[in-house]
Every structure is written in structure tokens, then in C-alpha cells.
Coordinates of C-alpha atoms in Angstrom, one line a residue:
M570 CA 141.1 96.3 119.7
H571 CA 141.4 99.4 117.5
V572 CA 144.6 101.1 118.5
A573 CA 144.6 104.9 119.0
D574 CA 147.4 107.2 117.9
A575 CA 148.2 107.9 121.6
L576 CA 149.6 104.4 121.9
V577 CA 152.1 104.3 119.1
S578 CA 155.1 106.4 118.1
P579 CA 155.8 107.7 114.5
A580 CA 158.6 105.1 114.1
V581 CA 156.4 102.1 115.0
A582 CA 153.5 103.5 113.0
T583 CA 155.8 103.9 109.9
V584 CA 157.1 100.3 110.1
A585 CA 153.6 98.9 110.6
G586 CA 152.3 101.0 107.8
A587 CA 155.0 99.8 105.4
V588 CA 154.3 96.1 106.3
S589 CA 150.6 96.7 105.9
I590 CA 151.1 98.2 102.4
A591 CA 153.2 95.3 101.4
L592 CA 150.6 92.8 102.6
I593 CA 147.8 94.6 100.8
G594 CA 149.9 94.6 97.6
I595 CA 150.6 90.8 97.9
S596 CA 146.9 90.1 98.7
S597 CA 145.7 92.2 95.8
H598 CA 147.9 90.2 93.5
K599 CA 146.9 86.9 95.0
I600 CA 143.1 87.4 94.6
K601 CA 143.5 88.0 90.9
S602 CA 143.8 84.2 90.6
I603 CA 140.5 83.5 92.3
K604 CA 138.0 82.1 89.8
R605 CA 134.6 82.2 91.6
D606 CA 131.5 83.7 90.1
D607 CA 130.4 84.8 93.6
I608 CA 133.7 86.4 94.8
V609 CA 132.8 90.1 94.1
P610 CA 129.3 90.1 95.6
L611 CA 130.6 87.9 98.5
M612 CA 133.4 90.3 99.3
G613 CA 131.0 93.2 99.2
V614 CA 128.2 91.6 101.3
M615 CA 130.7 90.2 103.8
G616 CA 132.5 93.5 104.1
A617 CA 129.2 95.2 105.0
F618 CA 128.3 92.3 107.3
I619 CA 131.6 92.5 109.2
F620 CA 131.4 96.3 109.4
A621 CA 127.9 96.1 110.9
A622 CA 128.8 93.2 113.2
Q623 CA 131.9 95.0 114.6
M624 CA 129.5 97.8 115.7
I625 CA 127.8 95.5 118.1
N626 CA 129.8 95.3 121.3
F627 CA 128.6 92.4 123.5
S628 CA 129.2 92.4 127.3
I629 CA 131.7 90.0 128.8
P630 CA 130.0 88.7 132.0
G631 CA 131.7 89.5 135.3
T632 CA 134.4 91.9 133.8
G633 CA 132.7 95.2 133.1
S634 CA 134.1 94.9 129.6
S635 CA 132.7 94.3 126.1
G636 CA 134.0 93.0 122.9
H637 CA 133.1 92.8 119.2
I638 CA 134.0 90.3 116.6
I639 CA 137.0 90.8 114.3
G640 CA 135.7 88.6 111.5
G641 CA 138.9 87.6 109.9
V642 CA 138.5 83.8 110.4
L643 CA 134.9 84.0 109.1
L644 CA 136.0 85.9 106.0
S645 CA 138.9 83.6 105.3
A646 CA 136.8 80.5 105.7
L647 CA 134.4 81.8 103.0
M648 CA 136.8 83.4 100.6
G649 CA 140.3 82.4 101.5
P650 CA 143.0 84.3 103.4
W651 CA 143.9 86.8 100.8
A652 CA 140.4 87.9 99.8
G653 CA 139.4 87.8 103.5
F654 CA 142.4 90.1 104.3
V655 CA 141.5 92.6 101.6
T656 CA 137.9 92.7 102.8
L657 CA 138.8 93.2 106.4
V658 CA 141.4 95.9 105.5
S659 CA 138.6 97.8 103.6
V660 CA 136.5 97.7 106.7
L661 CA 139.3 99.0 108.9
I662 CA 140.1 101.8 106.5
I663 CA 136.5 103.0 106.3
Q664 CA 136.2 102.8 110.1
C665 CA 139.3 104.9 110.5
L666 CA 138.8 107.5 107.8
V667 CA 135.0 108.0 108.0
F668 CA 134.2 107.2 111.6
A669 CA 137.5 107.9 113.5
D670 CA 137.5 104.4 114.9
G671 CA 141.2 103.7 115.4
G672 CA 143.9 106.2 114.9
L673 CA 145.0 107.3 111.4
M674 CA 148.6 107.0 112.3
A675 CA 147.9 103.7 114.0
L676 CA 146.0 102.3 110.9
G677 CA 149.0 100.1 109.9
C678 CA 149.1 98.6 113.4
N679 CA 145.4 97.9 113.3
I680 CA 145.6 96.2 109.9
I681 CA 148.4 93.9 111.2
N682 CA 146.9 93.3 114.6
M683 CA 143.4 92.4 113.4
A684 CA 143.4 91.6 109.7
A685 CA 146.8 89.9 109.3
M686 CA 146.7 87.9 112.5
S687 CA 143.3 86.5 111.9
C688 CA 143.3 86.1 108.1
L689 CA 147.0 85.4 107.3
V690 CA 148.0 83.6 110.5
A691 CA 145.1 82.1 112.5
Y692 CA 143.2 80.8 109.5
P693 CA 145.9 79.0 107.5
L694 CA 147.8 77.8 110.6
I695 CA 144.9 76.9 112.9
Y696 CA 141.5 76.8 111.3
K697 CA 142.5 75.1 108.0
P698 CA 144.5 72.2 109.6
I699 CA 141.7 71.4 112.1
T700 CA 138.9 71.3 109.5
G701 CA 140.8 69.8 106.6
K702 CA 138.3 69.1 104.0
S703 CA 135.6 68.1 106.5
L704 CA 132.4 69.9 107.0
S705 CA 131.5 68.3 110.2
K706 CA 130.0 70.7 112.8
W707 CA 132.4 69.7 115.6
R708 CA 135.4 70.4 113.4
I709 CA 134.1 73.7 112.2
T710 CA 133.1 74.7 115.7
T711 CA 136.4 73.7 117.2
A712 CA 138.5 75.3 114.5
S713 CA 136.5 78.5 114.7
I714 CA 136.9 78.9 118.4
V715 CA 140.6 78.0 118.5
A716 CA 141.4 80.1 115.5
C717 CA 139.5 83.1 116.7
V718 CA 141.1 82.9 120.2
V719 CA 144.6 82.6 118.6
G720 CA 144.0 85.5 116.2
L721 CA 142.8 87.8 119.0
E722 CA 145.5 86.7 121.4
L723 CA 148.2 87.4 118.8
G724 CA 146.7 90.8 118.2
A725 CA 146.5 91.5 121.9
I726 CA 150.2 90.6 122.3
L727 CA 151.2 92.8 119.3
V728 CA 149.3 95.8 120.8
T729 CA 151.3 95.4 123.9
M730 CA 154.6 95.1 122.0
E731 CA 153.8 98.1 119.8
T732 CA 153.0 100.1 122.9
E733 CA 156.2 99.1 124.6
L734 CA 158.3 99.8 121.5
S735 CA 156.7 103.2 121.1
G736 CA 157.6 104.2 124.7
I737 CA 155.2 107.1 124.8
T738 CA 152.9 105.9 127.5
A739 CA 153.4 105.0 131.2
L740 CA 151.6 101.7 131.0
S741 CA 153.1 98.8 132.8
T742 CA 154.0 96.3 130.1
S743 CA 153.5 93.1 132.2
R744 CA 150.2 94.2 133.6
F745 CA 149.0 95.6 130.3
L746 CA 149.9 92.2 128.6
M747 CA 148.1 90.2 131.3
L748 CA 144.9 92.3 131.1
M749 CA 144.9 92.2 127.3
V750 CA 145.5 88.5 127.0
S751 CA 142.9 87.6 129.6
I752 CA 140.1 89.8 128.3
H753 CA 140.7 88.8 124.6
L754 CA 140.6 85.2 125.5
A755 CA 137.0 85.7 126.5
I756 CA 136.2 87.8 123.5
G757 CA 137.9 85.2 121.2
I758 CA 135.7 82.4 122.5
C759 CA 132.6 84.5 121.9
E760 CA 133.7 85.4 118.4
G761 CA 134.6 81.7 117.7
I762 CA 131.1 80.6 118.7
A763 CA 129.5 83.3 116.5
T764 CA 131.8 82.4 113.6
A765 CA 130.9 78.7 113.9
V766 CA 127.2 79.4 113.8
V767 CA 127.5 81.2 110.5
L768 CA 129.8 78.7 109.0
D769 CA 127.8 75.7 110.1
F770 CA 124.7 77.2 108.5
I771 CA 126.5 77.8 105.2
A772 CA 128.1 74.3 105.3
G773 CA 124.7 72.7 105.7
Y774 CA 122.9 74.9 103.1
K775 CA 125.5 75.8 100.4
P776 CA 128.8 74.0 101.3
D777 CA 130.6 75.0 98.0
M778 CA 130.5 78.6 99.2
L779 CA 133.1 77.6 101.8
Y780 CA 136.7 78.2 100.6
I781 CA 137.8 74.6 101.3
R782 CA 135.1 73.4 98.9
S783 CA 135.2 76.1 96.3
V784 CA 139.0 76.5 95.9
H785 CA 138.8 77.4 92.3
S786 CA 135.2 78.2 91.4
V787 CA 131.5 78.4 92.4
K788 CA 129.9 78.5 89.1
S789 CA 126.5 78.1 87.6
D790 CA 125.3 78.2 84.0
N791 CA 126.4 81.2 82.0
G792 CA 128.4 82.5 84.9
K793 CA 125.3 83.3 86.9
L794 CA 125.0 82.7 90.7
S795 CA 123.0 79.8 91.8
K796 CA 119.7 80.3 93.6
R797 CA 121.1 79.1 96.9
T798 CA 124.1 81.3 96.6
K799 CA 121.8 84.3 96.1
I800 CA 119.7 83.3 99.1
V801 CA 122.8 83.1 101.4
L802 CA 124.0 86.5 100.2
W803 CA 120.6 88.0 100.8
I804 CA 120.4 86.5 104.3
L805 CA 123.9 87.9 105.2
A806 CA 122.9 91.3 103.7
T807 CA 119.7 91.3 105.7
I808 CA 121.5 90.5 109.0
A809 CA 124.0 93.2 108.2
L810 CA 121.2 95.7 107.8
V811 CA 119.6 94.6 111.1
F812 CA 122.9 95.1 112.9
A813 CA 123.5 98.4 111.2
V814 CA 120.0 99.8 112.2
S815 CA 119.9 98.4 115.7
F816 CA 123.5 98.9 116.9
T817 CA 122.8 101.9 119.1
W818 CA 120.1 100.0 120.9
I819 CA 121.7 96.6 121.5
A820 CA 125.4 97.4 121.8
S821 CA 127.0 97.3 125.2
G822 CA 128.1 100.6 126.7
N823 CA 131.0 98.9 128.5
P824 CA 134.6 99.7 127.3
D825 CA 136.0 97.3 124.8
G826 CA 138.9 95.0 125.6
L827 CA 141.7 97.5 124.9
E828 CA 139.9 100.3 126.7
W829 CA 139.2 98.0 129.7
S830 CA 142.9 97.0 129.9
I831 CA 144.0 100.6 129.8
A832 CA 141.4 101.6 132.5
G833 CA 142.6 98.7 134.7
I834 CA 146.0 100.4 134.9
T835 CA 145.3 104.2 134.6
G836 CA 141.7 104.4 135.8
S837 CA 140.6 105.9 132.5
P838 CA 139.8 104.0 129.3
E839 CA 141.6 106.6 127.1
L840 CA 145.0 108.1 126.9
G841 CA 144.8 111.7 125.8
E842 CA 142.4 113.3 123.4
A843 CA 141.8 111.3 120.2
K844 CA 142.7 113.0 116.9
V845 CA 139.9 113.0 114.4
P846 CA 140.9 112.6 110.7
P847 CA 139.6 115.4 108.5
T848 CA 137.8 112.8 106.5
A849 CA 135.7 111.6 109.5
L850 CA 132.1 112.4 108.6
M851 CA 130.6 110.6 111.6
P852 CA 133.1 110.5 114.4
D853 CA 132.4 107.7 116.9
Y854 CA 129.4 106.6 114.9
N855 CA 127.4 109.6 116.1
S856 CA 124.5 109.1 113.8
T857 CA 121.7 106.5 113.8
F858 CA 122.5 105.9 110.1
S859 CA 126.2 105.3 110.7
G860 CA 125.9 101.5 110.3
I861 CA 124.0 101.8 107.0
V862 CA 126.3 104.5 105.6
G863 CA 129.4 102.6 106.6
G864 CA 128.1 99.3 105.2
V865 CA 127.2 100.9 101.8
I866 CA 130.7 102.6 101.6
V867 CA 132.5 99.3 102.3
M868 CA 130.4 97.5 99.7
V869 CA 131.0 100.2 97.1
M870 CA 134.7 100.3 97.9
L871 CA 135.2 96.6 97.6
W872 CA 133.1 96.4 94.4
C873 CA 135.3 99.1 92.8
V874 CA 138.5 97.5 94.0
C875 CA 137.5 94.0 92.8
T876 CA 136.2 95.3 89.5
L877 CA 139.6 97.0 88.9
L878 CA 141.6 93.9 89.9
F879 CA 139.6 91.4 87.9
R880 CA 139.5 93.7 84.9
K881 CA 143.3 93.8 84.9
R882 CA 143.3 90.1 85.1
K883 CA 141.1 89.7 82.1
I884 CA 143.2 92.2 80.1
A885 CA 146.3 90.2 81.0
V886 CA 144.7 87.0 79.9
K887 CA 143.6 88.4 76.6
A888 CA 147.1 89.8 76.0

């Protein structure tokens, strides 16, 4: 669902960028209050996990399209909406700047469409009310599927609205909306199932790693992570590495939901020539090592951001 610059006007991009910056500022302030020993490694590992997982496009049977997970509901269920939002934003920024995945001008739109809709809307308004404080599999599965579908559908609707407000393409709004909503319904169901699998495993093995159970802290003696927390983090990191190494072999070659929708109207999955940011070292993930490089960059970026934020919090507390 990464929006390209060809779909949005400077005015729409500017407004979306301003809103995104405001949300990032609010989220950065909010996560300072998180008191979990595992929050920094969890954000780093999950950032790499989502980066790698988004590289794996899975085919949508009978459509000729493919999709990839967004990951916002999964991140929020583990770390809360604000930390989940910051983590997903970091992934989107690296995808844009280093890999030219999503337009630079359209980055604000992508942050709102994917990160804000899943972390700040679908999670608190859909996932959380359905699960409550329960860790039952049927509640987690139901909440995951419904929240992921809602998050993706809202994003699909916003893409259509942003395109219509920009007025720089000849896409039929009604047809574009119909195609976007229909294909992202299928993608959302697939993402919901994948999200539920991960959350069900963690709920059964280390339930206090879930946000609804941790709330304030996941602590062990002397501030060290528990053995089970470390095991979960290692499992997630290993899966991320497998995804990163194998994405070129197992990813579907079909166009993603947005490209498929555009192709359904124009006959081509792209509108014009994509602009590659000067920072893009590996445009379109054109290296076998793209997944590993991207995952490492995301982890380092999140580690630095979290260290800075939590250091400021400690200084404020001492003062």
C-alpha cells in the first residue's frame, strides 16, 4: 500500500506530512512513560521483524494480486499503540529513504495510511475492546483479523481520498475505491491470521510480553530480561533473518494491492516514472542483502531513538 509520489499533490503531501510529524512528536512523548525492561530490545527486534515480513509478498488466490503485512496491530498488541506507531514509522522511513519503497513526498501519507490507521485507530478501537484482558485464542484471533481488516480498509480508503484530493491522476475514484477496498479485505484477513499466530504463541509462552498484561512493566531481578523474554526475542529475530535472506525466493511476483488496483483501471501497475531519493542505496531492494541491511538499519535507528528518549526521561526524573 506504499503510495508513490505520482498519486499525491504537493498540497496533500504537505498536510499529511504535518499531521505525521505531529503524531510522531506525540508518540515520542508518550513512550517516555513506558516502564518495561524489554521495550528497547522489543522495539528493535520487532522493527527488524516487520521490515523483513513486509518484504514477503504473498499471492491472493484468484486475483493476480499479492499483499504483505503492515504489522501495526501486531506491534501495538506487544508494545502499545504509541511504541508500535514509532516502530512502524521507523520501518516506513527506512523503506522510503534507503530502498525507494514509497515516495519521499508521499511519506507522510504512507505514515498516516499504514502506521496511524493500524496502531492508533484499529488497535485501540477494535483489537483492544474485543480482547479486553483475556488471552483466549478465539478472542486474540478474532480481534487480530477484524482489527487488521479495519486498519487496511481505512488505509485503502485514505489512499483513494488522497488521490482524489490531489487531482493529478485520471483514475476513476469510484472504481479505484471499489478495487482498493476489495483487494485489501483479502490482504487484511491474511494479515490478521498471521498476526494471531504470533500473538497466540506469545500469549501461551510469555503472556506478560503482551501490552494488555505488561501495561507498566516486564521486569526481572536487577532490571535484566527474563529467560523466556530473551527466547521470544531470539525466535522473532531468527524469523526476521529467515525472511530477510529468503525474500527474493519466496515473495510473490504479482503486483501488490495498490498496484493491482491501478492496473485494473489503467492497464499498468504504475503511474509515471518513480522518483528515487538520493539516499536510496538499494532501490527496489535490488540486492540479496537488502533484507539484512534494512533490518539492521531499522534496529540501530530504533535503538538510538529509544536510548535518546529514555535518557531524557531519566534526566528529567533526576532533576
